[in-house]
PDB file of C-alpha atoms in Angstrom:
ATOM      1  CA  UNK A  19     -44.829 -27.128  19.125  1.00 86.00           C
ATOM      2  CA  UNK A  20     -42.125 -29.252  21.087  1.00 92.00           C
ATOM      3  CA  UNK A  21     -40.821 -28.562  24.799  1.00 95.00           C
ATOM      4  CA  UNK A  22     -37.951 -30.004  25.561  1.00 97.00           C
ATOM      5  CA  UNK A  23     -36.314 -29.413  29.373  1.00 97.00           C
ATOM      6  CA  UNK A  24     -33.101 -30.802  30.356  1.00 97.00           C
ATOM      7  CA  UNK A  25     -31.990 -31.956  33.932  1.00 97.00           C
ATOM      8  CA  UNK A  26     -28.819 -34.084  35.495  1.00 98.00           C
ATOM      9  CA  UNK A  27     -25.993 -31.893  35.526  1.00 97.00           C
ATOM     10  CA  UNK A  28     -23.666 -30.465  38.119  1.00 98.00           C
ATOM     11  CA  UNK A  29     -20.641 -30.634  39.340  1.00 98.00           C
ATOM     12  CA  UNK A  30     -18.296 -33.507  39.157  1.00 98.00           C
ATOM     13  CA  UNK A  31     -14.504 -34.820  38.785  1.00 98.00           C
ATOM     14  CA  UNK A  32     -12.665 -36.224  36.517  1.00 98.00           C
ATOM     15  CA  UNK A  33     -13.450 -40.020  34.847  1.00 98.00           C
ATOM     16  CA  UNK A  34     -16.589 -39.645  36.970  1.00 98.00           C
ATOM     17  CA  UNK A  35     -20.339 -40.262  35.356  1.00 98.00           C
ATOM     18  CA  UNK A  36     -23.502 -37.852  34.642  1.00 98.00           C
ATOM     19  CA  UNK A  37     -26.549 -38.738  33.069  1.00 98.00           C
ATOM     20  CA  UNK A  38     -28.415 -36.351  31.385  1.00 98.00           C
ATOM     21  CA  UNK A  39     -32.135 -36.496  30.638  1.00 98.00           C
ATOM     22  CA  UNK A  40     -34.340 -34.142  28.349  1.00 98.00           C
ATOM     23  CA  UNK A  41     -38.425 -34.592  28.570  1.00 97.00           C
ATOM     24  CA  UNK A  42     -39.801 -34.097  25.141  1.00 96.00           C
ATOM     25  CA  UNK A  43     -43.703 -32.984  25.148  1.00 93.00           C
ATOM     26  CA  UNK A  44     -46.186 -31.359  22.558  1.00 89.00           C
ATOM     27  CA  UNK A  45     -45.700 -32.437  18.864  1.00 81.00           C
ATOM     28  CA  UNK A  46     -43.540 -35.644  18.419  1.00 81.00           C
ATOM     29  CA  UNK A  47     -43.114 -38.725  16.214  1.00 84.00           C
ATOM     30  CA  UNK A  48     -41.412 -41.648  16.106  1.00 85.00           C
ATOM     31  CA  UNK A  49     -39.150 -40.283  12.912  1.00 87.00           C
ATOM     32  CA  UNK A  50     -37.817 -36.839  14.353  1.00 92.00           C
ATOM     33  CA  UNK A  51     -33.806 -36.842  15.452  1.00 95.00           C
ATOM     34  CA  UNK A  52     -32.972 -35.932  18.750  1.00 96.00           C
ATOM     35  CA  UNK A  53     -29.869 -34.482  19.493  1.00 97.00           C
ATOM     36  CA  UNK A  54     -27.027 -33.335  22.092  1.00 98.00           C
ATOM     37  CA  UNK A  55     -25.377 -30.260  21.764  1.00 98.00           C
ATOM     38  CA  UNK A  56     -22.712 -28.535  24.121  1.00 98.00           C
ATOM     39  CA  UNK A  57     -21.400 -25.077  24.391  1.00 98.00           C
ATOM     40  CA  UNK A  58     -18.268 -23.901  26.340  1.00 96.00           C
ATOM     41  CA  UNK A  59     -17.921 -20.260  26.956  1.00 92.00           C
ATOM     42  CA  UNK A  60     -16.557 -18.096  23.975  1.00 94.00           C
ATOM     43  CA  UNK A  61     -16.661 -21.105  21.917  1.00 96.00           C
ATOM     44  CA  UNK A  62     -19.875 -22.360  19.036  1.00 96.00           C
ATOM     45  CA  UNK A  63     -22.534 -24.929  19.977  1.00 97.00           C
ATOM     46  CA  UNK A  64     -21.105 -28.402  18.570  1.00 98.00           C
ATOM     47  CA  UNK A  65     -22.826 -31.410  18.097  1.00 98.00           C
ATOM     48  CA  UNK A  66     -22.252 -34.131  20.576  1.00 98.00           C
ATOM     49  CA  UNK A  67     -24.782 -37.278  20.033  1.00 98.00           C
ATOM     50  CA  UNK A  68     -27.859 -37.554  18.153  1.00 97.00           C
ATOM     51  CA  UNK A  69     -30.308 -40.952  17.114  1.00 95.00           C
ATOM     52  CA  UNK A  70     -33.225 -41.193  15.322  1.00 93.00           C
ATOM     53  CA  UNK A  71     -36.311 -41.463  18.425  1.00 90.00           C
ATOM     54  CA  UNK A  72     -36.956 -44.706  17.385  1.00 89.00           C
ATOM     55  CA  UNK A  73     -34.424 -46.287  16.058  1.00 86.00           C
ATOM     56  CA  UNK A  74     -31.416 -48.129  16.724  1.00 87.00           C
ATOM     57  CA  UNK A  75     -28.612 -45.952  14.385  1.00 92.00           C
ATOM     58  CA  UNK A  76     -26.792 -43.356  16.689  1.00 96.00           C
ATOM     59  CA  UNK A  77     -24.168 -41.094  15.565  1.00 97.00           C
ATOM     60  CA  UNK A  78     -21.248 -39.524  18.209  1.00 98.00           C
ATOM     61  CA  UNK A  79     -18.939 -36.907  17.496  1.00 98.00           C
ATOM     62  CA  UNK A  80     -15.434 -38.478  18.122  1.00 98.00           C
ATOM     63  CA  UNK A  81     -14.455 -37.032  21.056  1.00 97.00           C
ATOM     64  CA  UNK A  82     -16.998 -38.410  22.892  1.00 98.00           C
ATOM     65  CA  UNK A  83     -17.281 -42.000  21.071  1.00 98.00           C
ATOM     66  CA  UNK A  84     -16.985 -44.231  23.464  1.00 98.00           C
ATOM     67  CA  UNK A  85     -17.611 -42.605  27.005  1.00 98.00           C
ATOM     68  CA  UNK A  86     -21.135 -40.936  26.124  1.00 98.00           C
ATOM     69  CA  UNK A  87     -24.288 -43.127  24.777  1.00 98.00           C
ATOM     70  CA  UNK A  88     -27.251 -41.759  23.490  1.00 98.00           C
ATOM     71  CA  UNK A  89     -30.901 -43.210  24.314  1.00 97.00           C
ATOM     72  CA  UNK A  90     -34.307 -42.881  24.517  1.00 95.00           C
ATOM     73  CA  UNK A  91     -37.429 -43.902  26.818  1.00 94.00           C
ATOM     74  CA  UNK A  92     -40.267 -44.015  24.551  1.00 91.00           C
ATOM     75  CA  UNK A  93     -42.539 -44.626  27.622  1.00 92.00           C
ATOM     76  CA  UNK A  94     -41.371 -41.912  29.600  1.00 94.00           C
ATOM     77  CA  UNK A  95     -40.749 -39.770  26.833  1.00 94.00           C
ATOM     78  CA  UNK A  96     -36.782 -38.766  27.614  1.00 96.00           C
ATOM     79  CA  UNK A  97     -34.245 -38.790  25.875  1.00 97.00           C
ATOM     80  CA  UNK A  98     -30.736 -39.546  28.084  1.00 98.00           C
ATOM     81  CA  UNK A  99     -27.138 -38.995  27.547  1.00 98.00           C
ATOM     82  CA  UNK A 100     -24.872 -41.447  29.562  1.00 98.00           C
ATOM     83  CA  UNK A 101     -21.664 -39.617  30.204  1.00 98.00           C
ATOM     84  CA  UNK A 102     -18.801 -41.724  31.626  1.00 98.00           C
ATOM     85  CA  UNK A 103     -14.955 -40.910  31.843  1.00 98.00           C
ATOM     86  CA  UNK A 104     -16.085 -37.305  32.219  1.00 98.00           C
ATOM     87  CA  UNK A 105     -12.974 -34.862  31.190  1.00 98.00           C
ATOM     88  CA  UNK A 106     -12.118 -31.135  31.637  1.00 97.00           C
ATOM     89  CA  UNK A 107     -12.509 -30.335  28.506  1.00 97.00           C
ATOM     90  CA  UNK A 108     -16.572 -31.440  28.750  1.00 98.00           C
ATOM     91  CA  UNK A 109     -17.229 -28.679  30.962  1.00 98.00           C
ATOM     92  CA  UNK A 110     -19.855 -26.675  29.234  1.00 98.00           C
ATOM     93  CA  UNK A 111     -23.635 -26.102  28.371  1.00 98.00           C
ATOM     94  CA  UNK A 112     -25.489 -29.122  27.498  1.00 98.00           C
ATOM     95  CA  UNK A 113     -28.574 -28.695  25.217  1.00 98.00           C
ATOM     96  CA  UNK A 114     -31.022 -31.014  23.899  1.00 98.00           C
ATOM     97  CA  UNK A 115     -32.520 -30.686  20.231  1.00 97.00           C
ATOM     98  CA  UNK A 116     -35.314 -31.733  18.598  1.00 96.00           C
ATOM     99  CA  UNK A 117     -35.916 -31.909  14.196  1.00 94.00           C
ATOM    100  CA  UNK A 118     -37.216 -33.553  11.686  1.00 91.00           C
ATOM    101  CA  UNK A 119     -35.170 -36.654  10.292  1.00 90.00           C
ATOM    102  CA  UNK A 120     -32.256 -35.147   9.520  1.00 87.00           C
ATOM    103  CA  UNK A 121     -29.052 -37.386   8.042  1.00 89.00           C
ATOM    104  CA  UNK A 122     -26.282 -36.064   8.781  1.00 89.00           C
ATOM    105  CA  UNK A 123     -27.354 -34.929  12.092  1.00 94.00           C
ATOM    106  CA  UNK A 124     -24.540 -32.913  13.296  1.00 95.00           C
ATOM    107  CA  UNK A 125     -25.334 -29.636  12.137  1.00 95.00           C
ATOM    108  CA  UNK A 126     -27.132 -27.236  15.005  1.00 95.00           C
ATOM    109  CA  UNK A 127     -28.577 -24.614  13.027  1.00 95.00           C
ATOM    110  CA  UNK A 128     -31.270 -27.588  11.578  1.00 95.00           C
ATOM    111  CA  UNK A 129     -32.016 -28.217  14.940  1.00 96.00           C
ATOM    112  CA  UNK A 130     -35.843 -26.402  15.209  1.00 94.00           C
ATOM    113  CA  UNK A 131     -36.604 -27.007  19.154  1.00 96.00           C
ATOM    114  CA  UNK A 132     -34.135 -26.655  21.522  1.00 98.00           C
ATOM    115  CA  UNK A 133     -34.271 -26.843  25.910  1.00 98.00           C
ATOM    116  CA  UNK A 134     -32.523 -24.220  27.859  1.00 97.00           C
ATOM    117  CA  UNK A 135     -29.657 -26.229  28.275  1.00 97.00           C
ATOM    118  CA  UNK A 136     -27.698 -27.977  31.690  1.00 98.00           C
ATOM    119  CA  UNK A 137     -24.157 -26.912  33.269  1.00 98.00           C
ATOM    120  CA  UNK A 138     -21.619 -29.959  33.341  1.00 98.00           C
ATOM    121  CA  UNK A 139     -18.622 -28.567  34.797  1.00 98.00           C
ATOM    122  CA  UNK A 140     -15.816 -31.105  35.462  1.00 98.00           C
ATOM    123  CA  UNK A 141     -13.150 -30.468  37.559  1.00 97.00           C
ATOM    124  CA  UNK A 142      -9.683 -31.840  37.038  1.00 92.00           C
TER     125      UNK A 142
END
């Protein structure tokens, strides 16, 4: 079993910053892809960032390339996501995800672990 719990969002304008973090516990390895997810209302879950936990290969989905980075703290066992030049259209449900390697790792439904996700809601 993996527990993943997400924290850092809130409210916040636009071209400001949030960062993210998600606290991974119980069953882990070095090999497993993390991921970011987001979810506006009425709309599907779509991928937003994912790496390998250790590892240096990330992979964006273009409309955040370039404002959001993906990381992880091995030591404190978190995995972040660095938002800058925060938008309108990023307002939405932010979820965490945990699988086994998985290439490409875009595709929620391969996702097996998942937090209970954190509001970002910017304001233009």
């Amino acid at each position: 079993q993996v527990q993943l719990v997400e924290s850092g969002g809130g409210l916040v304008q636009t071209g400001e910053s949030l960062r993210l973090s998600c606290v991974v516990s119980g069953r882990t390895f070095s090999s497993m892809t993390m991921g970011w997810f987001r979810q506006a209302p009425g709309k599907e879950r779509d991928f937003v960032a994912a790496r390998k936990w250790i590892g240096e290969r990330t992979y964006y989905a273009d409309s955040v390339k370039g404002r959001f980075t993906i990381s992880t703290d091995n030591a404190k066992n978190t995995l972040y996501l660095q938002m800058n030049s925060l938008k309108p259209e990023d307002t939405a449900v932010y979820y965490c995800a945990q699988s086994t390697p998985l290439y490409p790792p875009v595709r929620a439904d391969l996702y097996k672990y998942w937090g209970q996700g954190t509001q970002v809601t910017v304001s233009s």
